[in-house]
XYZ file of C-alpha atoms in Angstrom:
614
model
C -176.749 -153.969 -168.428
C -180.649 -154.572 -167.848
C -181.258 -156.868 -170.842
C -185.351 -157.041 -169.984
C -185.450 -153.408 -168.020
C -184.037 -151.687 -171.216
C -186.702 -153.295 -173.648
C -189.397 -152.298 -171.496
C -190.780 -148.656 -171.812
C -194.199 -148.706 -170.609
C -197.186 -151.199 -169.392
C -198.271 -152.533 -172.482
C -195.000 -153.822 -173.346
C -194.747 -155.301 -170.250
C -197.666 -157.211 -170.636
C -196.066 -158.769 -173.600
C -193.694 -160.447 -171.588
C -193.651 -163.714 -170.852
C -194.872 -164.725 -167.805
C -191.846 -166.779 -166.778
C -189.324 -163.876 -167.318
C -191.220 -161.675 -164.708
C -189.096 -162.919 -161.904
C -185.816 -161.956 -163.944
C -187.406 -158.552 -164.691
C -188.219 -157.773 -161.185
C -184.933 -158.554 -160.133
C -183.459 -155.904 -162.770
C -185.728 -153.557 -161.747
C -185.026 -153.668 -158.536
C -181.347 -153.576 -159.004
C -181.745 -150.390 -160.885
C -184.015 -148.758 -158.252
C -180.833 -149.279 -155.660
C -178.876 -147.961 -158.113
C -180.989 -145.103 -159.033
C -181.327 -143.989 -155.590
C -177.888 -144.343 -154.524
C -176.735 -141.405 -157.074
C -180.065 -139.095 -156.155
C -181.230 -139.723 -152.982
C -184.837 -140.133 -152.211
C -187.050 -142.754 -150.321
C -185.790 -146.674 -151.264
C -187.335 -149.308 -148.498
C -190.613 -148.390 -149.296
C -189.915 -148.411 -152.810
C -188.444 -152.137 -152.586
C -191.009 -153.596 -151.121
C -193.662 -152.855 -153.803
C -191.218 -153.746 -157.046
C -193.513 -157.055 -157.448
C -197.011 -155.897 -156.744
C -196.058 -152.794 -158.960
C -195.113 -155.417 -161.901
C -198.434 -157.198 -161.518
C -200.655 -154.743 -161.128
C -199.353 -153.263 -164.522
C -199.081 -156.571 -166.034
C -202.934 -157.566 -165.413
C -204.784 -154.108 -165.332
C -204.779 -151.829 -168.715
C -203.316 -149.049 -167.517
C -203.803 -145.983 -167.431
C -207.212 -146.714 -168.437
C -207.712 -148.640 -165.277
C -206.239 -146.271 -162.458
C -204.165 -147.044 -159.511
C -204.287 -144.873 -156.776
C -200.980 -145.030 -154.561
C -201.339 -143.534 -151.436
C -198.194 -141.136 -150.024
C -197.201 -142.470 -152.978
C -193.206 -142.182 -152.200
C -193.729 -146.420 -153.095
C -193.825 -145.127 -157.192
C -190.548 -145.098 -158.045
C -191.186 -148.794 -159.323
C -194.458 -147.422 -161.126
C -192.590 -144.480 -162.599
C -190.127 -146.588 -164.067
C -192.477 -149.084 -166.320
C -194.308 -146.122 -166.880
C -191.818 -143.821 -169.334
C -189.697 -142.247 -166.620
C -186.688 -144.531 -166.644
C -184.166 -142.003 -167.519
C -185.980 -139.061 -165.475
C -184.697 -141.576 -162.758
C -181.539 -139.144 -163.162
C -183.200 -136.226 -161.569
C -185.455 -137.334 -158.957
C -186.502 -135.084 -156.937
C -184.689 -131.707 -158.450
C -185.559 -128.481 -159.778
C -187.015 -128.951 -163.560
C -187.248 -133.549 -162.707
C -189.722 -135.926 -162.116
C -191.282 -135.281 -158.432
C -190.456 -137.984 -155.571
C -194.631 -138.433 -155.646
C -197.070 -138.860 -158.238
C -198.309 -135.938 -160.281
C -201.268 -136.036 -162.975
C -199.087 -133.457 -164.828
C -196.289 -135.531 -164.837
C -197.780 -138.668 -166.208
C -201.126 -139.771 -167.486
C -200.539 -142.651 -165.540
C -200.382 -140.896 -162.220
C -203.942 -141.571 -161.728
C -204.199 -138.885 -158.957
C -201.133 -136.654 -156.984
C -200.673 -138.216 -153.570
C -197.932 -137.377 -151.068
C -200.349 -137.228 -147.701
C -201.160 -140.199 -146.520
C -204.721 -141.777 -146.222
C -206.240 -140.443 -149.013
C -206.289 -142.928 -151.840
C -209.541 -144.671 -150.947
C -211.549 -141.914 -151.057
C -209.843 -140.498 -154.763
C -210.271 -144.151 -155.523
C -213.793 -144.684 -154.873
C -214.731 -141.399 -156.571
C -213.261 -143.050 -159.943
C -215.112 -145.698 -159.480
C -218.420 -144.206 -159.171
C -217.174 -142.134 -162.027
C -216.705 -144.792 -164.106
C -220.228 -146.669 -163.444
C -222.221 -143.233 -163.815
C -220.257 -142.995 -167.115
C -221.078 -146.709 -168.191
C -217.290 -147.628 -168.484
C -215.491 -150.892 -167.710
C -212.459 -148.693 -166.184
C -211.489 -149.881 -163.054
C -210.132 -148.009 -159.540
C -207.097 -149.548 -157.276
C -206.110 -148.027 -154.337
C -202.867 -148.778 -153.365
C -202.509 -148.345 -149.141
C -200.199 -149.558 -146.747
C -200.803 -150.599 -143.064
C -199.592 -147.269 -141.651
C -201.596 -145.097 -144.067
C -204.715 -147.530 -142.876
C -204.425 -146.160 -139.363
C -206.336 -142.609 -140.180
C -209.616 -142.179 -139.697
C -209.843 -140.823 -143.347
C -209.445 -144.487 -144.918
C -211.878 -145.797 -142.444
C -214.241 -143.013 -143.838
C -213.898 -144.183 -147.049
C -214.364 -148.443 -146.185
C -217.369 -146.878 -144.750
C -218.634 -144.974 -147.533
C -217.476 -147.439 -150.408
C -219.372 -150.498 -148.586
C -222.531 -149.127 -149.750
C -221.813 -147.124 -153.116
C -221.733 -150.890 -155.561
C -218.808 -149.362 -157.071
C -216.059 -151.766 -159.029
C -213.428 -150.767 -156.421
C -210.931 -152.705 -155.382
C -208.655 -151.820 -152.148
C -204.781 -153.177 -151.407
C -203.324 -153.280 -148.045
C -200.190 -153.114 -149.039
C -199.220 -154.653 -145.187
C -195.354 -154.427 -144.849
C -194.559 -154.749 -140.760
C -196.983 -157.890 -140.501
C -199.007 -155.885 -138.066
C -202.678 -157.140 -138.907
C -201.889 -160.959 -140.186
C -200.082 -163.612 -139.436
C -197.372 -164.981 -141.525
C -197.705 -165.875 -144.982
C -197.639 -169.296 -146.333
C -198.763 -171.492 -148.586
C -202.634 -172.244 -146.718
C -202.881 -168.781 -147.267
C -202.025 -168.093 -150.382
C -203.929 -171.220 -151.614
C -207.211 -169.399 -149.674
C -206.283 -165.915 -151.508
C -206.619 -167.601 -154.764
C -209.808 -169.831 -153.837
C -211.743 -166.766 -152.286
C -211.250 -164.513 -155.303
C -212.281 -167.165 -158.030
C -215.211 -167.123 -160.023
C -216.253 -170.674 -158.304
C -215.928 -169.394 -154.781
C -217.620 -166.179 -156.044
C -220.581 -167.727 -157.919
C -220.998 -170.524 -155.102
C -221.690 -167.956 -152.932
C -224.247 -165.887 -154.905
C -226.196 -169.300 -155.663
C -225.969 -170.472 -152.026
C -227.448 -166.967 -151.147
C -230.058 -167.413 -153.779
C -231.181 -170.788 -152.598
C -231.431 -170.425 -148.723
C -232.910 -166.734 -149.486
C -235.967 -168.382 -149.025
C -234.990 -169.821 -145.278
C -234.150 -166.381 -144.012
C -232.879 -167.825 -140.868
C -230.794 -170.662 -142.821
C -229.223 -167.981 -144.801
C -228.203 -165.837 -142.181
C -226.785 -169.145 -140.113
C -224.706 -169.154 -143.635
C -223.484 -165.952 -143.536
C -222.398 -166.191 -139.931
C -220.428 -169.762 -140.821
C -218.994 -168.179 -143.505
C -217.859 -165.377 -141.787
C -216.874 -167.700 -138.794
C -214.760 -169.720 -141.146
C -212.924 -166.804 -143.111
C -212.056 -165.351 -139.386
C -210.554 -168.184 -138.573
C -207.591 -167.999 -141.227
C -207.531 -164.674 -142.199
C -208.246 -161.275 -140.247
C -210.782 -160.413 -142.917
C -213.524 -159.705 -140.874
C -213.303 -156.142 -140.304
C -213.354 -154.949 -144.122
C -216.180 -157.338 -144.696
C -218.476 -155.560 -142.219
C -217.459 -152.715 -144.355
C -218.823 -154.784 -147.146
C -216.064 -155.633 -148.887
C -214.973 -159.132 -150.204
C -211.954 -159.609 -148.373
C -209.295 -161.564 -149.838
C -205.795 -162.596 -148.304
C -203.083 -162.471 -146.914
C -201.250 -163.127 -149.710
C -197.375 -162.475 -150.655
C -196.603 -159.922 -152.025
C -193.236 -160.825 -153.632
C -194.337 -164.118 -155.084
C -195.506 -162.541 -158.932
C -197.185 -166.275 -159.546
C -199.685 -165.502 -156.659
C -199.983 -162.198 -156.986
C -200.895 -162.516 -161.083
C -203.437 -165.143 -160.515
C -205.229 -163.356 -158.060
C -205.515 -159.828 -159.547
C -206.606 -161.940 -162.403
C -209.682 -163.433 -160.314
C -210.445 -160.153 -159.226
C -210.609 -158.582 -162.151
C -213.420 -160.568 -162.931
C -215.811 -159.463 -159.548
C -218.324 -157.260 -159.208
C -218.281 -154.363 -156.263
C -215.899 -153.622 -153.507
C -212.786 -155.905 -153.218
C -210.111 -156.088 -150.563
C -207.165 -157.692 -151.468
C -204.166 -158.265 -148.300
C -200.592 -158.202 -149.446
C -197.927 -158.747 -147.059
C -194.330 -157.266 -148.415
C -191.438 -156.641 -146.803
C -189.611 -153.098 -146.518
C -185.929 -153.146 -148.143
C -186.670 -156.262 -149.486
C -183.822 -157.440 -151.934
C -180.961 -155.273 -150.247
C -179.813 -156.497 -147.302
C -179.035 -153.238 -145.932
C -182.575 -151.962 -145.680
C -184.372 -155.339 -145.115
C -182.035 -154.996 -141.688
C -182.685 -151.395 -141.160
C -185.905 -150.077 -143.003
C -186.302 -147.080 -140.993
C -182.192 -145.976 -142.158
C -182.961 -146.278 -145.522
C -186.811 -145.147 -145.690
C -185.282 -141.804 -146.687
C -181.612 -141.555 -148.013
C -179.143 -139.539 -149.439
C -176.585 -140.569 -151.862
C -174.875 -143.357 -151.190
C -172.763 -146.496 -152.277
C -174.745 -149.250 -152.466
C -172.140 -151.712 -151.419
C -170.851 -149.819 -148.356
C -174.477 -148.492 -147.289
C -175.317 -145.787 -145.617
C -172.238 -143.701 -143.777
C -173.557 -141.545 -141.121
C -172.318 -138.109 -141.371
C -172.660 -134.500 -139.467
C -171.133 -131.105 -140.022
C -171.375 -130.619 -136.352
C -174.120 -128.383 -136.528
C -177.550 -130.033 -134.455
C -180.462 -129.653 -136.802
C -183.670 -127.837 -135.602
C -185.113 -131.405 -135.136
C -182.727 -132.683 -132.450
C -182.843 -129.363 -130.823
C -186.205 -129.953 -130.144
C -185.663 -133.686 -129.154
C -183.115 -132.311 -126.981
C -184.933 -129.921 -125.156
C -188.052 -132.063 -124.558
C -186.064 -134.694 -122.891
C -184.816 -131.554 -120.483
C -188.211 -130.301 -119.975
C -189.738 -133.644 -119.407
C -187.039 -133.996 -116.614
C -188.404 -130.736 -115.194
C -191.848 -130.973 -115.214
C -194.046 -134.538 -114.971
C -197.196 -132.868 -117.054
C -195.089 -133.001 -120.072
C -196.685 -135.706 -122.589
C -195.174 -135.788 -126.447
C -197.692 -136.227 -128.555
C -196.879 -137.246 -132.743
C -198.880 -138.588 -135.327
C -196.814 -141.600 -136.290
C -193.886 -138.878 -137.296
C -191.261 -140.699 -134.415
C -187.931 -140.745 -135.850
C -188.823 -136.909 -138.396
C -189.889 -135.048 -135.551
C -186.839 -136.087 -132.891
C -188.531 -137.966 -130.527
C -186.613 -141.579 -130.522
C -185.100 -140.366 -127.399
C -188.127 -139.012 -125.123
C -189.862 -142.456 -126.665
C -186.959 -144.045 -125.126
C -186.286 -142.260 -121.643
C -190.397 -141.696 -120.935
C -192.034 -144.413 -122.654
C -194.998 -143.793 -120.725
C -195.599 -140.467 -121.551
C -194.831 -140.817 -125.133
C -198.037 -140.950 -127.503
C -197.731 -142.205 -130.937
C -201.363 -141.595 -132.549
C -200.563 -143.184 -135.636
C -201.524 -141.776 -139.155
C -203.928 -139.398 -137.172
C -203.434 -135.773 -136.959
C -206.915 -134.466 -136.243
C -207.007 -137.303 -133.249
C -203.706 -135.997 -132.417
C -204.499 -132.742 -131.728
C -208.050 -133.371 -129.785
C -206.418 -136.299 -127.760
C -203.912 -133.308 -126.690
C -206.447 -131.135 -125.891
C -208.288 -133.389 -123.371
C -205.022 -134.574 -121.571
C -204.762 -130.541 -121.153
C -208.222 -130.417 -119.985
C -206.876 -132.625 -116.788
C -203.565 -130.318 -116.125
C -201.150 -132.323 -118.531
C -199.058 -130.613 -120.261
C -199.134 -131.733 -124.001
C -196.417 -131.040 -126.415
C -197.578 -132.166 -130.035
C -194.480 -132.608 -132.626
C -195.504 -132.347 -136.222
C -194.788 -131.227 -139.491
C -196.093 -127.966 -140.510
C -197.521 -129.426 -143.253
C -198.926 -131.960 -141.484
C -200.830 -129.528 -139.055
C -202.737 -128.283 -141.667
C -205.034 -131.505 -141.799
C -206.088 -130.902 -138.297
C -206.840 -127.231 -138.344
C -210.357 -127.700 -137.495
C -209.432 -129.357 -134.417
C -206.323 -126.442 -133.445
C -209.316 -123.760 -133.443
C -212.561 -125.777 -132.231
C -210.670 -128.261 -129.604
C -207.870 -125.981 -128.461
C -207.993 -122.599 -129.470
C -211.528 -121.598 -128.446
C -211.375 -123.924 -124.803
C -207.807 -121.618 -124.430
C -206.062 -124.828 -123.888
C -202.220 -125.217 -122.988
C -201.355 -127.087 -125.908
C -197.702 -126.544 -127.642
C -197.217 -127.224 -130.801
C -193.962 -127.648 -132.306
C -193.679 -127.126 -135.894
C -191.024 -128.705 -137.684
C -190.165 -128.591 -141.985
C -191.876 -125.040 -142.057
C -190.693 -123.262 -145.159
C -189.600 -124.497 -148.333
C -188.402 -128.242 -147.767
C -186.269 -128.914 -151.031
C -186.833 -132.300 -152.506
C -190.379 -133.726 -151.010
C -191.725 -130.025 -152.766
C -194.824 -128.328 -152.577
C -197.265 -130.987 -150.595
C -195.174 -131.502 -147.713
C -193.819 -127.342 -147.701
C -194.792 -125.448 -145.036
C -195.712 -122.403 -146.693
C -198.872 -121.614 -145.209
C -198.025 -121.998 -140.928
C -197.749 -118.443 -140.182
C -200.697 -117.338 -142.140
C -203.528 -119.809 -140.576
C -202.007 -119.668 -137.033
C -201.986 -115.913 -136.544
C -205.540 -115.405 -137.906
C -206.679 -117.929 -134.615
C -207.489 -115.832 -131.479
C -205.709 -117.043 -128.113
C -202.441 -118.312 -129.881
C -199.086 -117.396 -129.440
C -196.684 -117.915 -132.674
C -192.810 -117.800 -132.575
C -190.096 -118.415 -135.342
C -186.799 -118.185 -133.798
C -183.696 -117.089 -135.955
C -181.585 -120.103 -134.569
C -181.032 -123.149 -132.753
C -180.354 -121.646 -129.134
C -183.244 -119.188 -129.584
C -185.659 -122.390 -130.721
C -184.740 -124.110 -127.729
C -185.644 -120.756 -125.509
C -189.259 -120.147 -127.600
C -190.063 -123.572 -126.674
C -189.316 -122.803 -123.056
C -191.260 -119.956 -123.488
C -194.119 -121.557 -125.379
C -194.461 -124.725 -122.192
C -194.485 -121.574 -119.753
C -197.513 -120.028 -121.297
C -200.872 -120.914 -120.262
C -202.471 -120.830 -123.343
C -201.749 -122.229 -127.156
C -198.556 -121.602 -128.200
C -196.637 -122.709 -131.531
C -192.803 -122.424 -132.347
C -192.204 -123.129 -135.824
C -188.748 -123.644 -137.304
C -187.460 -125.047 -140.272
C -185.575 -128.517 -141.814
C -182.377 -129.091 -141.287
C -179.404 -126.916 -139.025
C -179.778 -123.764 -138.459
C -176.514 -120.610 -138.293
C -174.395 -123.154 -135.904
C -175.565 -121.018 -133.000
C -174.158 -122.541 -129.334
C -177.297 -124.236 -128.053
C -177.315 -123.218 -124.211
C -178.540 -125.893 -121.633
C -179.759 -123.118 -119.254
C -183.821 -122.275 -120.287
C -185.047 -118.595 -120.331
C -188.057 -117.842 -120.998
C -188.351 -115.343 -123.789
C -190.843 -111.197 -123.162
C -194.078 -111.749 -124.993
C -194.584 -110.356 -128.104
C -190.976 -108.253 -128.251
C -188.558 -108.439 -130.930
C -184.736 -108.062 -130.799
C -182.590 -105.077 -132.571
C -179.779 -107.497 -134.252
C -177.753 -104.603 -136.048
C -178.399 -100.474 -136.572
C -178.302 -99.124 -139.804
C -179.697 -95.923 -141.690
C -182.848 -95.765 -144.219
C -183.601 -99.349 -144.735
C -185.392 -101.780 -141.791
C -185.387 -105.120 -142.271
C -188.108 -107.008 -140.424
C -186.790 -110.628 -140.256
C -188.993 -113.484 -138.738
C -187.119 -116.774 -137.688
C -185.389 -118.632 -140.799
C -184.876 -115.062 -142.914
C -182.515 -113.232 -139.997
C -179.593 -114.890 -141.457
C -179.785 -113.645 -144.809
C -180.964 -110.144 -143.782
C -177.846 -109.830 -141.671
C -175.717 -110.436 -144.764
C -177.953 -108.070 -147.215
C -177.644 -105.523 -144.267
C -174.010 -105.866 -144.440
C -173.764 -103.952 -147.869
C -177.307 -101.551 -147.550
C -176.426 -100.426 -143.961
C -179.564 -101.573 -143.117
C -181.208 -101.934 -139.723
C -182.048 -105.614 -138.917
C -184.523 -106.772 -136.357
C -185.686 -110.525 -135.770
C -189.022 -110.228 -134.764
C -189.391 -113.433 -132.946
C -192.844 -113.242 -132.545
C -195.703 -112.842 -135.535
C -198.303 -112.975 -132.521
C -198.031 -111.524 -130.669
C -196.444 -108.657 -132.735
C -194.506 -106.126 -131.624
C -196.162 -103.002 -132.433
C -194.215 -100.355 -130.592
C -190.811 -101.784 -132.459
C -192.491 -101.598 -135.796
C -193.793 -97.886 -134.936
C -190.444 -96.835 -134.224
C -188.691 -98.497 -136.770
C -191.716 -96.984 -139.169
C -190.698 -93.320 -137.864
C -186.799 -93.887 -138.007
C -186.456 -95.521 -141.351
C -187.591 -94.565 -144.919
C -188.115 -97.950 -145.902
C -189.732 -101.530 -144.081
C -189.092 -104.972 -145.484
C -190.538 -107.781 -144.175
C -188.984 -111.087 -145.203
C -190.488 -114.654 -144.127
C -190.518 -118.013 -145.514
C -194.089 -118.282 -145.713
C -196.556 -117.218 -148.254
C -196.864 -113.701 -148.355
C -200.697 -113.793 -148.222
C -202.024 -113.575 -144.988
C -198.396 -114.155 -143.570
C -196.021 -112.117 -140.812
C -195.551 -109.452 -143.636
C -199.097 -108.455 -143.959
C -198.978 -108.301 -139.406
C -197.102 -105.815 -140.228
C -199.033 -103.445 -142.321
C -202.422 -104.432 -140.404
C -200.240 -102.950 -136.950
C -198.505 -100.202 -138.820
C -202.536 -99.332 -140.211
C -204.228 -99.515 -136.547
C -201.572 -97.579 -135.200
C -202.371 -94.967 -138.041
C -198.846 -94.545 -139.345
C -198.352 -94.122 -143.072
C -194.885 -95.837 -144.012
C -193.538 -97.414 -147.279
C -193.398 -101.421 -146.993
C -192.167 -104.092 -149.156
C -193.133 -107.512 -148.484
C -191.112 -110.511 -149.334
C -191.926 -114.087 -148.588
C -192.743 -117.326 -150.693
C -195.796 -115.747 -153.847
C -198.779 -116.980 -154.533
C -198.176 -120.260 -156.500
C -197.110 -124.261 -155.429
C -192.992 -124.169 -155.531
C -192.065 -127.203 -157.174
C -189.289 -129.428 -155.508
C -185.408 -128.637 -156.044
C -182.194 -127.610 -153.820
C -183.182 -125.382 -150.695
C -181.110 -122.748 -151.032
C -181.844 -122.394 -155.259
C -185.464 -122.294 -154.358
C -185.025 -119.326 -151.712
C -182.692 -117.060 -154.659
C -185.447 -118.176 -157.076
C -188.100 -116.125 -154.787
C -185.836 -113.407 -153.898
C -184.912 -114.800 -150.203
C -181.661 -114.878 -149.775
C -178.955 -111.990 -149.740
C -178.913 -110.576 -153.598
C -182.700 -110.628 -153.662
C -182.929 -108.793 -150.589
C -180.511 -106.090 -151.453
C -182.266 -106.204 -155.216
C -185.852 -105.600 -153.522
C -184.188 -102.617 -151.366
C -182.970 -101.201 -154.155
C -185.567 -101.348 -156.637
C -187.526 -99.519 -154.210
C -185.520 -96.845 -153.380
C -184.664 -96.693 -156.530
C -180.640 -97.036 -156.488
């Protein structure tokens, strides 16, 4: 079916093919990525658009001796392929497959695991130095797209790597034309020119020969730069100190060959500009990127078919109620870090452009640029990922938290998130928000009480979170009327004998089922700060038995609230904590990974049990 795909098994086979039959092979390749996809799922623009830098870059570096760094990384499925995971193709993304991201234990030629974005410069850069303070010839790539280049944590590392003399080389990997111009053959022709050994060595001599004019060699210097400016936006990384080379195409192989070849041969930091295109090769997604960044199973001929089972997830709830608020109250601002269309705000960006705030790739800027709009009586809401919060947690306690600033922050994917697994899981939420004096943190058991807690949360005065997790919640009526929610008090959900069950947001559900057959009390706490200590004292002296269930790491999490109240209040009681243990959860199906740590109905009632000794 692939007649050059199926011959080809890893990067040094590749680089036995001809050069001519590249085109062919990239076309099968791609081809087989749609068709891949289409039966897992998983992310397929992105992956599309790097099919022919992926080839070259294999074809001219000697990999995985020379490393390439991809950052976010969900661009590898290309990379995985030529790299010994064709047939692992099969189970992308599931419990005991290849991850959607690279993984040093997965492959020696995942260079380094990425899944955040931002951070391949800096791994990249330390492999480098690495390699010269070790006297090797092995050479560092960073892979990095235009959105990725928008945190301040790549601009850290341009910084840094301008003055380390380090064999790195850089790729923008620029796929919405945002920085350059459009491609053509000028620049190509330039791309090649600037990264040959004439234009290379030229430049050293001229350098040598007016060094002795000072002032003639810095006019030189400024022409050059002057000149480059003019027909390419290069400047910038070059006052980083990089050689800046580009734009170039990034889907013409001939072009992109002959250059990696030049650069191969330089000294220090290199910058190489690609320009790609999302989707490209399937119609589909080169019209709608954003539609098929992410996918589920599909047929590639039809495309994507939209479907619901009437239930709104926990994101459009959100989206939902912000719009509502926003009609309300004029202080409202939304506030995301380049996470639009995953954290429900198309709409609000739609109906308030004006007070819609897309940061970019930028959390800790996110949350600080919140907290100063609060400083002048705005109210801020900022959407993100619980995951994504946790790269700004500096900025939550010294910006916010300590200044007692009305900042909300609503925290979508928190729990276990199925597929992307354990880098973008939001295990960890309740634990480093509680331990933060001045914050309020809710977790509501379903999609009318998350659209109440964030009611309650804008009403406060204070910091505030409301986490909840991915995807539809119970199919609880959302209710367009807004109540705010008693501080700190949970709700008694069903009365039973012996057995409490101390539920916080996502876990209520399955404690009402386990309850069901241990006739166990069930109360959804709503609130981990808060807590409510006179409910757990009571249920403490009614009950012979407390369970705590969360989806968040046990450590540090709602569980161990619990037993800190029950221990201040002096009352000795028997408690069993269950929430996610103490290890990464590798990716799989949501509700597997849940019975796999004991969250969901049989491992509650097995816990209970065990226990008590039934």
């Amino acid at each position: 079916m692939y007649p050059l795909l199926d011959t080809i098994n890893s990067p040094s086979q590749l680089r036995e093919l001809e050069s001519k039959k590249l085109p062919q092979f990239a076309k099968e390749l791609r081809d087989f990525l749609i068709e891949s996809v289409a039966k897992t799922g998983g992310h397929l623009s992105s992956n599309l658009g790097t099919v022919e830098l992926t080839i070259a870059l294999h074809y001219v570096f000697n990999t995985p001796y020379d490393q390439l760094v991809w950052d976010v990384g969900h661009q590898t499925y290309a990379h995985k392929i030529l790299t010994g995971r064709r047939e692992g193709m099969s189970k992308l993304r599931m419990q005991g497959g290849i991850a959607g991201f690279p993984r040093r234990d997965e492959s020696e030629y995942d260079a380094f695991g990425t899944a955040h974005s931002s951070t391949s410069i800096s791994a990249a850069l330390g492999m480098a130095v690495a390699a010269r303070l070790n006297k090797t010839d092995r050479r560092a790539i960073a892979i990095i797209g235009d959105g990725a280049m928008s945190a301040g944590m790549a601009f850290e590392a341009l910084n840094n790597a301008g003055v380390m003399d380090a064999n790195l080389l850089v790729i923008l990997n620029d796929n919405d034309m945002s920085i350059s111009p459009p491609v053509g053959a000028l620049n190509n022709y330039l791309a090649k020119l600037m990264s040959g050994r004439f234009y290379a060595t030229a430049r050293r001599a001229g350098e040598k020969v007016l060094g002795v004019v000072p002032s003639m060699l810095e006019l030189a210097k400024r022409a050059e730069e002057h000149v480059k400016g003019m027909v390419t936006p290069g400047t910038l990384f070059e006052e980083f100190g990089f050689n800046y080379i580009g734009p170039i195409d990034g889907h013409d192989l001939d072009v992109l060959i002959t250059t990696l070849k030049n650069i191969k041969l330089l000294e220090g930091p290199q910058f190489l500009h690609v320009v790609t295109r999302k989707g490209a090769g399937y119609k589909l997604a080169e019209e709608d990127p954003i539609l098929y960044h992410g996918v589920g199973k599909f047929d590639p001929k039809k495309g994507i078919i939209a479907k619901s089972n009437g239930n709104p997830t926990y994101t459009q709830v959100f989206g939902d109620w912000l719009c509502d608020m926003a009609a309300q109250d004029s202080r409202l601002i939304g506030v995301t870090p380049a996470m639009r269309e995953g954290s429900g705000l198309v709409r609000f960006s739609q109906e308030y452009p004006e007070r819609y705030f897309d940061v970019g790739i930028a959390e800790q800027h996110a949350v600080t640029f919140a907290a100063g709009a609060a400083c002048d009586g705005l109210k801020p809401v900022v959407a993100i990922y619980s995951t994504f919060l946790q790269r700004a947690y500096d900025q939550l306690i010294h910006d916010v938290a300590i200044q007692n600033l009305a900042v909300v922050f609503a925290i979508d994917r928190a729990g276990l998130v199925g597929a992307d697994g354990p880098t973008h899981a939001g295990s960890f939420d309740l634990s480093y928000l509680r331990c933060i004096p001045n914050m309020t943190v809710m977790a509501p058991a379903d999609e009318n009480e998350c659209r109440q807690m964030l009611y309650t949360a804008f009403k406060l005065d204070t910091p505030s979170a409301v986490r909840y997790p991915r995807g539809s919640g119970m199919g609880m009526p959302v209710q367009k009327k807004m109540q705010a929610l008693p501080i700190g008090r949970g709700e008694m959900r069903r009365q039973g004998e012996k057995i409490a069950l101390l539920a916080f947001g996502s876990m209520v559900a399955p404690c009402l089922e386990a309850a069901e057959e241990l006739n166990a009390t069930v109360v959804n706490m709503r609130f981990v700060k808060p807590l409510d200590d006179e409910l757990v004292a009571a249920l403490a002296n009614s009950h012979e038995l407390l369970i705590t269930v969360e989806e968040n790491t046990i450590i540090g999490g709602a569980g161990s609230a619990v037993t800190e109240s029950l221990n201040s209040q002096h009352i000795n009681a028997k408690v069993v904590q269950l929430g996610l243990p103490d290890i990464f959860i590798d990716q799989g199906d949501h509700a597997q990974m849940l019975a796999d740590c004991g969250l969901d109905k049989n491992g509650i009632i097995k816990a209970a049990r065990l226990v008590l000794g039934e």
